[in-house]
mmCIF file of C-alpha atoms in Angstrom:
data_model
loop_
_atom_site.group_PDB
_atom_site.id
_atom_site.type_symbol
_atom_site.label_atom_id
_atom_site.label_comp_id
_atom_site.label_asym_id
_atom_site.label_seq_id
_atom_site.Cartn_x
_atom_site.Cartn_y
_atom_site.Cartn_z
ATOM 1 C CA UNK A 1 -16.708 63.212 -13.758
ATOM 2 C CA UNK A 2 -13.716 62.862 -12.517
ATOM 3 C CA UNK A 3 -11.952 58.946 -12.099
ATOM 4 C CA UNK A 4 -9.080 57.725 -9.514
ATOM 5 C CA UNK A 5 -7.294 55.128 -8.451
ATOM 6 C CA UNK A 6 -7.322 54.673 -5.240
ATOM 7 C CA UNK A 7 -6.124 51.795 -2.840
ATOM 8 C CA UNK A 8 -8.516 49.215 -1.617
ATOM 9 C CA UNK A 9 -8.579 50.817 2.217
ATOM 10 C CA UNK A 10 -9.447 53.839 0.248
ATOM 11 C CA UNK A 11 -12.575 51.909 -1.262
ATOM 12 C CA UNK A 12 -13.502 50.795 1.515
ATOM 13 C CA UNK A 13 -13.487 53.576 3.989
ATOM 14 C CA UNK A 14 -15.306 55.029 0.443
ATOM 15 C CA UNK A 15 -18.199 52.034 0.468
ATOM 16 C CA UNK A 16 -18.781 52.752 4.647
ATOM 17 C CA UNK A 17 -18.785 56.780 3.904
ATOM 18 C CA UNK A 18 -21.146 56.572 0.816
ATOM 19 C CA UNK A 19 -22.879 53.982 2.988
ATOM 20 C CA UNK A 20 -22.262 51.072 0.060
ATOM 21 C CA UNK A 21 -25.682 48.523 0.082
ATOM 22 C CA UNK A 22 -28.221 50.876 1.824
ATOM 23 C CA UNK A 23 -27.827 54.209 0.255
ATOM 24 C CA UNK A 24 -25.789 54.137 -2.525
ATOM 25 C CA UNK A 25 -24.709 50.416 -4.075
ATOM 26 C CA UNK A 26 -21.129 50.463 -6.238
ATOM 27 C CA UNK A 27 -21.003 48.763 -9.604
ATOM 28 C CA UNK A 28 -18.979 48.479 -12.318
ATOM 29 C CA UNK A 29 -19.639 52.022 -15.451
ATOM 30 C CA UNK A 30 -17.905 52.205 -19.074
ATOM 31 C CA UNK A 31 -17.296 55.775 -19.217
ATOM 32 C CA UNK A 32 -14.665 57.844 -22.071
ATOM 33 C CA UNK A 33 -11.823 58.919 -20.640
ATOM 34 C CA UNK A 34 -8.978 60.183 -22.491
ATOM 35 C CA UNK A 35 -10.326 59.509 -25.830
ATOM 36 C CA UNK A 36 -10.792 55.064 -24.835
ATOM 37 C CA UNK A 37 -13.228 53.313 -22.641
ATOM 38 C CA UNK A 38 -12.928 52.334 -19.556
ATOM 39 C CA UNK A 39 -14.343 50.214 -16.632
ATOM 40 C CA UNK A 40 -14.751 51.703 -13.410
ATOM 41 C CA UNK A 41 -16.881 51.643 -10.163
ATOM 42 C CA UNK A 42 -19.252 54.353 -9.577
ATOM 43 C CA UNK A 43 -21.432 54.463 -6.882
ATOM 44 C CA UNK A 44 -25.638 55.035 -7.910
ATOM 45 C CA UNK A 45 -28.199 55.791 -5.354
ATOM 46 C CA UNK A 46 -29.975 52.438 -4.660
ATOM 47 C CA UNK A 47 -33.959 53.860 -4.034
ATOM 48 C CA UNK A 48 -36.889 55.274 -5.721
ATOM 49 C CA UNK A 49 -36.665 58.463 -6.713
ATOM 50 C CA UNK A 50 -39.956 58.879 -8.939
ATOM 51 C CA UNK A 51 -42.247 61.962 -8.406
ATOM 52 C CA UNK A 52 -39.402 63.944 -7.031
ATOM 53 C CA UNK A 53 -38.139 67.036 -8.284
ATOM 54 C CA UNK A 54 -35.154 67.707 -10.329
ATOM 55 C CA UNK A 55 -32.683 70.469 -8.421
ATOM 56 C CA UNK A 56 -32.903 73.254 -10.598
ATOM 57 C CA UNK A 57 -28.965 74.324 -9.864
ATOM 58 C CA UNK A 58 -27.720 70.743 -8.235
ATOM 59 C CA UNK A 59 -24.747 71.670 -6.112
ATOM 60 C CA UNK A 60 -24.854 75.210 -7.107
ATOM 61 C CA UNK A 61 -24.224 74.719 -10.556
ATOM 62 C CA UNK A 62 -26.705 75.953 -13.104
ATOM 63 C CA UNK A 63 -27.459 72.390 -15.215
ATOM 64 C CA UNK A 64 -26.516 74.638 -18.612
ATOM 65 C CA UNK A 65 -22.409 74.362 -17.042
ATOM 66 C CA UNK A 66 -22.885 70.341 -17.299
ATOM 67 C CA UNK A 67 -21.389 68.646 -20.063
ATOM 68 C CA UNK A 68 -22.787 64.929 -18.624
ATOM 69 C CA UNK A 69 -24.984 63.527 -16.256
#
């Protein structure tokens, strides 16, 4: 993935776009970047997904091209 530094205004607009609090929930996560641990914000889907099939090629990229999930 990618990490961006954004303004408070941009974050508010992203919250609206992502449906923060309803469709997705913004939460703090720890990722590795540049050889160090970073605490960042990520949008996590907020509903049950059990029973749904995994997509074989999400967003047009074969799973074999993915290094991380």
